[in-house]
Amino acid sequence: MDLETYVRALPKAELHLHIEGSLEPEMMFALAQRNGVALPWDSVEATRAAYAFTDLQSFLDLYYAGAAALIQEQDFFELALAYFARAHADGVVHAELFFDPQTHTARGVAFATVLDGLERACIEAQAQWGISSRLILCFLRHLSEEEGFATLEQAMPHLARIHGVGLDSSEMGHPPSKFERLFARCRELGLHVVAHAGEEGPPAYIVEALDRLGVERIDHGVRAAEDPALLERLARDQVPLTVCPLSNVKLCVFERLEQHNLRQLLEAGLKVTINSDDPAYFGGYIAQNYLETARALDLSRAELKRIARNSLEASFVPESLRMPWFARLDALPD
Ligand code: ADE
Ligand code: ZN
């Protein structure tokens, strides 16, 4: 079995995927036309050509502009269904999708419109491909905690359909501590909690996410490598990191994939997973992330299997649902 076939055959969970980041330029243009929305680019080609990022903010500016094409419930359904089709082809058995309601409600799209479309795709993905999924509401950290509370209020009637909350958008200058009260409330409501930390921000933001927000996983977290005590803590407590290697290169966190610290994190005993973040913008879906990282860092099949196992263990589904995935994983050779 060649490496690409092996990577696709690994049953895996995707735990760090912004559904708006799976909006391919072709769909962006089709939806913009259908909805009569103007985009800042003239063509699909010009859009792709604009995807040359220098940092997180330079990406976010384009990402929010592209999301303007999403208006109707059907748009969110088609977006998520297209993601699930690709995820299925990549061996994803379970996906926990981030969505950014504030990006849409700010444009007058109702919270329920977003959620209804995404949820319908989740149900369809289970029926068509047997993929299970969960929805994680992300608060935009460049906005205020008060605005986060207003979004939580809008989410309240739908909490049975929302599994957890996260924190994304511009990291620098917006430390996790800014959202301490909001996350405490979300935990009280029984929601799972995660946060982006240590993507561009310092290791101290990872510590804050753990201590002040009580997060169960860290999204990215690669800058933990700069703090030996934090590395030891993350390894001891087996806090999952949802690492996104192609994203990190596109956003200049690492200059080249060969310089990525994923192997170092793995060897320090951390529960590392591989994910795609915003695959339409960063050059590949989850299997491409596994494959290119394996090649760049010379990861063995046993290491890839370990990473896939980590992703299944780090998912927010009960043990009983995971058993068939582990059986499939164990059946693969090293
Ligand atoms: N929103 C979408 N992708 C993101 C990322 N990589 N970091 C922070 N916010 C995001
Ligand atoms: Zn992300």
CSV table of C-alpha atoms and ligand atoms in Angstrom, one decimal:
chain,number,residue,atom,x,y,z
A,1,MET,CA,0.0,0.0,0.0
A,2,ASP,CA,1.5,3.4,-0.9
A,3,LEU,CA,1.7,6.2,1.6
A,4,GLU,CA,-1.2,8.1,0.2
A,5,THR,CA,-3.5,5.0,0.2
A,6,TYR,CA,-2.4,4.3,3.7
A,7,VAL,CA,-3.1,7.8,4.9
A,8,ARG,CA,-6.6,7.7,3.4
A,9,ALA,CA,-7.2,4.3,4.9
A,10,LEU,CA,-6.5,5.5,8.5
A,11,PRO,CA,-9.8,6.0,10.3
A,12,LYS,CA,-9.5,9.5,11.7
A,13,ALA,CA,-11.3,12.3,13.3
A,14,GLU,CA,-11.1,15.9,12.1
A,15,LEU,CA,-11.2,18.2,15.2
A,16,HIS,CA,-10.1,21.5,13.7
A,17,LEU,CA,-12.0,22.5,10.7
A,18,HIS,CA,-13.7,25.9,10.2
A,19,ILE,CA,-16.6,25.1,7.9
A,20,GLU,CA,-16.4,28.6,6.4
A,21,GLY,CA,-12.7,27.8,5.6
A,22,SER,CA,-13.9,24.9,3.3
A,23,LEU,CA,-15.6,27.4,0.9
A,24,GLU,CA,-13.8,26.7,-2.4
A,25,PRO,CA,-13.6,29.7,-4.8
A,26,GLU,CA,-15.8,27.9,-7.3
A,27,MET,CA,-18.6,27.6,-4.8
A,28,MET,CA,-18.0,31.1,-3.5
A,29,PHE,CA,-18.6,32.5,-6.9
A,30,ALA,CA,-21.6,30.3,-7.6
A,31,LEU,CA,-23.2,31.3,-4.3
A,32,ALA,CA,-22.4,35.0,-4.7
A,33,GLN,CA,-24.1,34.9,-8.1
A,34,ARG,CA,-27.1,33.1,-6.8
A,35,ASN,CA,-27.4,35.5,-3.9
A,36,GLY,CA,-26.6,38.7,-5.8
A,37,VAL,CA,-23.6,39.4,-3.5
A,38,ALA,CA,-20.5,41.3,-4.8
A,39,LEU,CA,-17.1,39.8,-4.1
A,40,PRO,CA,-13.8,41.7,-4.1
A,41,TRP,CA,-12.4,39.5,-6.9
A,42,ASP,CA,-13.3,39.2,-10.6
A,43,SER,CA,-12.8,35.5,-11.0
A,44,VAL,CA,-12.1,32.2,-9.4
A,45,GLU,CA,-8.5,32.4,-10.6
A,46,ALA,CA,-8.0,35.9,-9.2
A,47,THR,CA,-9.4,34.7,-5.9
A,48,ARG,CA,-7.0,31.8,-5.7
A,49,ALA,CA,-4.1,34.2,-6.7
A,50,ALA,CA,-5.0,36.4,-3.8
A,51,TYR,CA,-4.3,33.5,-1.3
A,52,ALA,CA,-0.8,34.6,-0.6
A,53,PHE,CA,-0.8,35.3,3.1
A,54,THR,CA,1.8,36.8,5.4
A,55,ASP,CA,0.2,36.2,8.7
A,56,LEU,CA,-3.1,35.2,10.3
A,57,GLN,CA,-4.7,38.6,9.9
A,58,SER,CA,-3.9,38.8,6.2
A,59,PHE,CA,-5.8,35.5,5.8
A,60,LEU,CA,-8.7,36.5,8.1
A,61,ASP,CA,-9.4,39.6,6.0
A,62,LEU,CA,-10.0,37.4,2.9
A,63,TYR,CA,-11.8,34.7,4.7
A,64,TYR,CA,-14.4,37.1,6.1
A,65,ALA,CA,-14.8,38.7,2.7
A,66,GLY,CA,-15.4,35.2,1.1
A,67,ALA,CA,-17.9,34.2,3.8
A,68,ALA,CA,-20.2,37.1,2.6
A,69,ALA,CA,-21.4,34.7,-0.3
A,70,LEU,CA,-23.2,32.6,2.3
A,71,ILE,CA,-26.7,33.7,2.9
A,72,GLN,CA,-29.4,31.0,2.7
A,73,GLU,CA,-29.9,27.8,4.7
A,74,GLN,CA,-29.2,25.9,1.5
A,75,ASP,CA,-25.8,27.6,1.1
A,76,PHE,CA,-24.7,26.4,4.5
A,77,PHE,CA,-26.0,22.9,3.7
A,78,GLU,CA,-24.2,22.7,0.4
A,79,LEU,CA,-21.0,24.1,1.9
A,80,ALA,CA,-20.9,21.5,4.7
A,81,LEU,CA,-22.0,18.6,2.4
A,82,ALA,CA,-19.2,19.4,0.0
A,83,TYR,CA,-16.8,19.3,3.0
A,84,PHE,CA,-18.2,15.9,4.2
A,85,ALA,CA,-17.8,14.4,0.7
A,86,ARG,CA,-14.1,15.3,0.8
A,87,ALA,CA,-13.7,14.2,4.4
A,88,HIS,CA,-15.2,10.8,3.5
A,89,ALA,CA,-12.7,10.4,0.7
A,90,ASP,CA,-9.9,11.2,3.2
A,91,GLY,CA,-10.9,8.5,5.7
A,92,VAL,CA,-12.6,10.8,8.2
A,93,VAL,CA,-15.1,8.9,10.3
A,94,HIS,CA,-16.0,11.7,12.7
A,95,ALA,CA,-15.7,15.5,12.3
A,96,GLU,CA,-16.2,18.3,14.8
A,97,LEU,CA,-16.9,21.4,12.8
A,98,PHE,CA,-16.3,24.9,13.9
A,99,PHE,CA,-18.7,27.6,12.8
A,100,ASP,CA,-18.5,31.4,13.2
A,101,PRO,CA,-22.1,32.6,13.7
A,102,GLN,CA,-21.0,36.2,14.4
A,103,THR,CA,-19.5,36.4,10.8
A,104,HIS,CA,-23.0,35.8,9.5
A,105,THR,CA,-25.3,37.4,12.0
A,106,ALA,CA,-23.4,40.7,11.6
A,107,ARG,CA,-24.6,40.6,7.9
A,108,GLY,CA,-28.2,40.0,8.9
A,109,VAL,CA,-28.2,36.2,8.4
A,110,ALA,CA,-30.2,34.6,11.2
A,111,PHE,CA,-28.4,32.3,13.7
A,112,ALA,CA,-30.9,29.5,13.0
A,113,THR,CA,-30.3,29.8,9.2
A,114,VAL,CA,-26.6,28.9,9.7
A,115,LEU,CA,-27.3,26.2,12.2
A,116,ASP,CA,-30.2,24.6,10.3
A,117,GLY,CA,-28.1,24.3,7.1
A,118,LEU,CA,-25.1,22.9,8.8
A,119,GLU,CA,-27.1,20.4,10.9
A,120,ARG,CA,-29.0,19.2,7.8
A,121,ALA,CA,-25.6,18.4,6.2
A,122,CYS,CA,-24.5,16.6,9.3
A,123,ILE,CA,-27.6,14.4,9.2
A,124,GLU,CA,-27.0,13.8,5.4
A,125,ALA,CA,-23.3,12.9,6.0
A,126,GLN,CA,-24.3,10.3,8.6
A,127,ALA,CA,-26.9,8.8,6.2
A,128,GLN,CA,-24.7,8.9,3.1
A,129,TRP,CA,-21.3,8.0,4.4
A,130,GLY,CA,-21.7,7.0,8.0
A,131,ILE,CA,-19.7,10.0,9.2
A,132,SER,CA,-20.7,11.2,12.7
A,133,SER,CA,-20.2,14.9,13.5
A,134,ARG,CA,-20.6,17.6,16.1
A,135,LEU,CA,-21.0,21.4,15.8
A,136,ILE,CA,-18.7,23.7,17.8
A,137,LEU,CA,-19.7,27.4,18.0
A,138,CYS,CA,-16.7,29.7,17.8
A,139,PHE,CA,-16.7,33.1,19.3
A,140,LEU,CA,-14.7,35.7,17.4
A,141,ARG,CA,-12.0,37.0,19.8
A,142,HIS,CA,-11.5,40.3,18.0
A,143,LEU,CA,-15.0,41.2,19.2
A,144,SER,CA,-15.9,41.9,22.8
A,145,GLU,CA,-16.9,39.4,25.5
A,146,GLU,CA,-20.3,41.2,25.6
A,147,GLU,CA,-20.9,40.4,22.0
A,148,GLY,CA,-19.9,36.9,22.8
A,149,PHE,CA,-22.6,36.8,25.5
A,150,ALA,CA,-25.2,38.2,23.0
A,151,THR,CA,-24.3,35.3,20.6
A,152,LEU,CA,-24.6,32.8,23.4
A,153,GLU,CA,-28.1,34.2,24.0
A,154,GLN,CA,-29.0,33.6,20.4
A,155,ALA,CA,-27.6,30.1,20.7
A,156,MET,CA,-29.6,29.2,23.8
A,157,PRO,CA,-32.7,27.8,22.1
A,158,HIS,CA,-30.5,25.6,20.0
A,159,LEU,CA,-28.1,24.2,22.6
A,160,ALA,CA,-29.2,20.6,22.0
A,161,ARG,CA,-27.7,20.9,18.5
A,162,ILE,CA,-24.4,22.6,19.7
A,163,HIS,CA,-21.8,20.4,21.3
A,164,GLY,CA,-19.3,22.9,22.4
A,165,VAL,CA,-17.7,26.3,22.0
A,166,GLY,CA,-14.4,27.6,20.7
A,167,LEU,CA,-12.4,30.8,20.3
A,168,ASP,CA,-11.0,31.9,17.0
A,169,SER,CA,-10.0,34.9,14.8
A,170,SER,CA,-7.2,37.4,15.5
A,171,GLU,CA,-5.1,36.0,18.4
A,172,MET,CA,-2.5,38.7,19.2
A,173,GLY,CA,-3.9,41.3,21.6
A,174,HIS,CA,-6.9,39.1,22.4
A,175,PRO,CA,-5.8,36.8,25.1
A,176,PRO,CA,-8.1,34.0,26.4
A,177,SER,CA,-8.6,35.8,29.7
A,178,LYS,CA,-10.8,38.4,27.8
A,179,PHE,CA,-13.4,35.6,27.6
A,180,GLU,CA,-13.1,34.1,31.1
A,181,ARG,CA,-16.7,34.8,32.2
A,182,LEU,CA,-18.2,33.8,28.9
A,183,PHE,CA,-16.5,30.4,28.9
A,184,ALA,CA,-17.4,29.9,32.6
A,185,ARG,CA,-21.0,30.3,31.6
A,186,CYS,CA,-20.6,27.9,28.7
A,187,ARG,CA,-19.1,25.3,31.0
A,188,GLU,CA,-22.0,25.7,33.4
A,189,LEU,CA,-24.3,25.0,30.5
A,190,GLY,CA,-22.6,21.7,29.9
A,191,LEU,CA,-20.9,22.7,26.7
A,192,HIS,CA,-17.4,21.3,25.8
A,193,VAL,CA,-14.8,24.1,25.5
A,194,VAL,CA,-11.8,24.5,23.3
A,195,ALA,CA,-9.8,27.5,22.2
A,196,HIS,CA,-7.2,28.5,19.6
A,197,ALA,CA,-4.0,29.4,21.4
A,198,GLY,CA,-0.3,29.4,20.6
A,199,GLU,CA,-0.8,29.7,16.9
A,200,GLU,CA,0.7,33.2,16.6
A,201,GLY,CA,0.2,34.0,20.3
A,202,PRO,CA,2.7,33.2,23.0
A,203,PRO,CA,2.8,30.1,25.2
A,204,ALA,CA,1.2,32.2,28.0
A,205,TYR,CA,-2.0,32.2,26.0
A,206,ILE,CA,-2.1,28.4,26.1
A,207,VAL,CA,-1.6,28.5,29.9
A,208,GLU,CA,-4.5,31.1,30.1
A,209,ALA,CA,-6.7,28.9,27.9
A,210,LEU,CA,-6.2,26.0,30.2
A,211,ASP,CA,-6.3,27.8,33.6
A,212,ARG,CA,-8.9,30.6,32.9
A,213,LEU,CA,-11.1,29.1,30.2
A,214,GLY,CA,-10.8,25.4,31.3
A,215,VAL,CA,-10.4,24.2,27.8
A,216,GLU,CA,-10.3,20.4,27.0
A,217,ARG,CA,-8.2,20.8,23.8
A,218,ILE,CA,-5.9,23.4,22.5
A,219,ASP,CA,-6.3,24.4,18.8
A,220,HIS,CA,-2.9,24.8,17.2
A,221,GLY,CA,-0.7,25.1,20.4
A,222,VAL,CA,2.5,24.8,18.4
A,223,ARG,CA,4.2,27.7,20.3
A,224,ALA,CA,4.0,25.5,23.4
A,225,ALA,CA,7.4,24.2,22.3
A,226,GLU,CA,9.0,27.5,23.5
A,227,ASP,CA,8.0,26.7,27.2
A,228,PRO,CA,9.5,23.5,28.6
A,229,ALA,CA,7.3,23.6,31.7
A,230,LEU,CA,4.2,23.9,29.5
A,231,LEU,CA,5.3,21.1,27.3
A,232,GLU,CA,5.7,18.9,30.3
A,233,ARG,CA,2.2,19.8,31.6
A,234,LEU,CA,0.6,19.2,28.2
A,235,ALA,CA,2.3,15.8,28.0
A,236,ARG,CA,1.4,14.9,31.6
A,237,ASP,CA,-2.2,15.8,31.3
A,238,GLN,CA,-2.5,14.5,27.7
A,239,VAL,CA,-4.2,17.7,26.5
A,240,PRO,CA,-4.9,17.2,22.8
A,241,LEU,CA,-3.4,19.7,20.4
A,242,THR,CA,-5.3,20.1,17.1
A,243,VAL,CA,-2.3,20.9,14.9
A,244,CYS,CA,-2.8,22.1,11.3
A,245,PRO,CA,0.5,21.9,9.5
A,246,LEU,CA,-0.4,23.2,6.0
A,247,SER,CA,-2.2,26.2,7.7
A,248,ASN,CA,0.9,26.9,9.8
A,249,VAL,CA,3.1,27.1,6.6
A,250,LYS,CA,0.5,29.2,4.7
A,251,LEU,CA,0.3,31.7,7.6
A,252,CYS,CA,4.0,31.8,8.0
A,253,VAL,CA,4.1,30.3,11.5
A,254,PHE,CA,6.8,28.0,10.0
A,255,GLU,CA,8.6,29.0,6.9
A,256,ARG,CA,8.6,25.4,5.5
A,257,LEU,CA,6.9,22.2,6.4
A,258,GLU,CA,10.3,20.6,7.0
A,259,GLN,CA,10.7,23.1,9.9
A,260,HIS,CA,7.4,22.3,11.6
A,261,ASN,CA,7.7,21.2,15.2
A,262,LEU,CA,5.1,18.5,15.1
A,263,ARG,CA,7.6,15.7,15.4
A,264,GLN,CA,9.2,17.5,18.4
A,265,LEU,CA,5.7,17.8,20.1
A,266,LEU,CA,5.0,14.1,19.4
A,267,GLU,CA,8.4,13.0,20.8
A,268,ALA,CA,7.8,15.1,23.9
A,269,GLY,CA,4.8,12.9,24.5
A,270,LEU,CA,2.0,15.3,23.6
A,271,LYS,CA,-1.4,14.1,22.2
A,272,VAL,CA,-0.9,15.6,18.8
A,273,THR,CA,-3.5,15.4,16.0
A,274,ILE,CA,-3.4,16.6,12.4
A,275,ASN,CA,-6.2,18.7,10.9
A,276,SER,CA,-6.9,21.0,8.0
A,277,ASP,CA,-8.1,24.3,9.6
A,278,ASP,CA,-9.3,26.1,6.4
A,279,PRO,CA,-8.6,23.6,3.6
A,280,ALA,CA,-10.0,25.7,0.8
A,281,TYR,CA,-7.4,28.4,1.6
A,282,PHE,CA,-4.4,26.5,2.7
A,283,GLY,CA,-3.8,23.9,0.0
A,284,GLY,CA,-5.3,20.7,1.2
A,285,TYR,CA,-7.8,18.7,3.2
A,286,ILE,CA,-6.9,16.4,6.1
A,287,ALA,CA,-5.3,13.6,4.1
A,288,GLN,CA,-3.1,16.1,2.3
A,289,ASN,CA,-2.0,17.4,5.7
A,290,TYR,CA,-1.1,13.9,6.9
A,291,LEU,CA,0.7,13.1,3.7
A,292,GLU,CA,2.7,16.2,3.3
A,293,THR,CA,3.6,16.2,7.0
A,294,ALA,CA,4.7,12.6,6.8
A,295,ARG,CA,6.9,13.3,3.9
A,296,ALA,CA,8.4,16.5,5.3
A,297,LEU,CA,9.1,15.1,8.8
A,298,ASP,CA,9.7,11.5,7.7
A,299,LEU,CA,6.9,10.2,10.0
A,300,SER,CA,6.6,6.4,10.1
A,301,ARG,CA,3.3,4.5,9.5
A,302,ALA,CA,3.3,3.7,13.3
A,303,GLU,CA,3.5,7.5,14.0
A,304,LEU,CA,0.7,8.2,11.6
A,305,LYS,CA,-1.4,5.6,13.2
A,306,ARG,CA,-0.6,7.1,16.6
A,307,ILE,CA,-1.8,10.5,15.3
A,308,ALA,CA,-5.0,9.0,13.9
A,309,ARG,CA,-5.6,7.2,17.2
A,310,ASN,CA,-5.0,10.4,19.1
A,311,SER,CA,-7.7,12.1,17.0
A,312,LEU,CA,-10.3,9.4,17.8
A,313,GLU,CA,-9.4,9.6,21.5
A,314,ALA,CA,-9.5,13.4,21.6
A,315,SER,CA,-13.0,13.5,20.0
A,316,PHE,CA,-16.0,14.5,22.1
A,317,VAL,CA,-17.9,11.2,21.5
A,318,PRO,CA,-18.6,8.5,24.1
A,319,GLU,CA,-16.2,5.5,24.3
A,320,SER,CA,-18.8,3.1,23.0
A,321,LEU,CA,-19.1,4.9,19.6
A,322,ARG,CA,-15.3,4.9,19.2
A,323,MET,CA,-14.9,1.1,19.5
A,324,PRO,CA,-15.5,0.3,15.8
A,325,TRP,CA,-13.0,3.0,14.7
A,326,PHE,CA,-10.3,1.6,16.9
A,327,ALA,CA,-11.0,-1.9,15.5
A,328,ARG,CA,-10.5,-0.6,12.0
A,329,LEU,CA,-7.4,1.2,13.0
A,330,ASP,CA,-5.9,-1.8,14.7
A,331,ALA,CA,-6.5,-3.9,11.6
A,332,LEU,CA,-4.1,-1.7,9.6
A,333,PRO,CA,-0.5,-2.7,9.4
A,334,ASP,CA,2.2,-0.4,10.9
B,1,ADE,N1,-10.5,31.3,11.8
B,1,ADE,C1,-10.4,30.5,10.8
B,1,ADE,N2,-9.2,29.9,10.8
B,1,ADE,C2,-8.5,30.4,11.9
B,1,ADE,C3,-7.2,30.2,12.4
B,1,ADE,N3,-6.3,29.4,11.8
B,1,ADE,N4,-6.8,30.9,13.5
B,1,ADE,C4,-7.7,31.7,14.0
B,1,ADE,N5,-8.9,32.0,13.6
B,1,ADE,C5,-9.3,31.3,12.5
B,2,ZN,ZN,-8.4,27.3,13.2
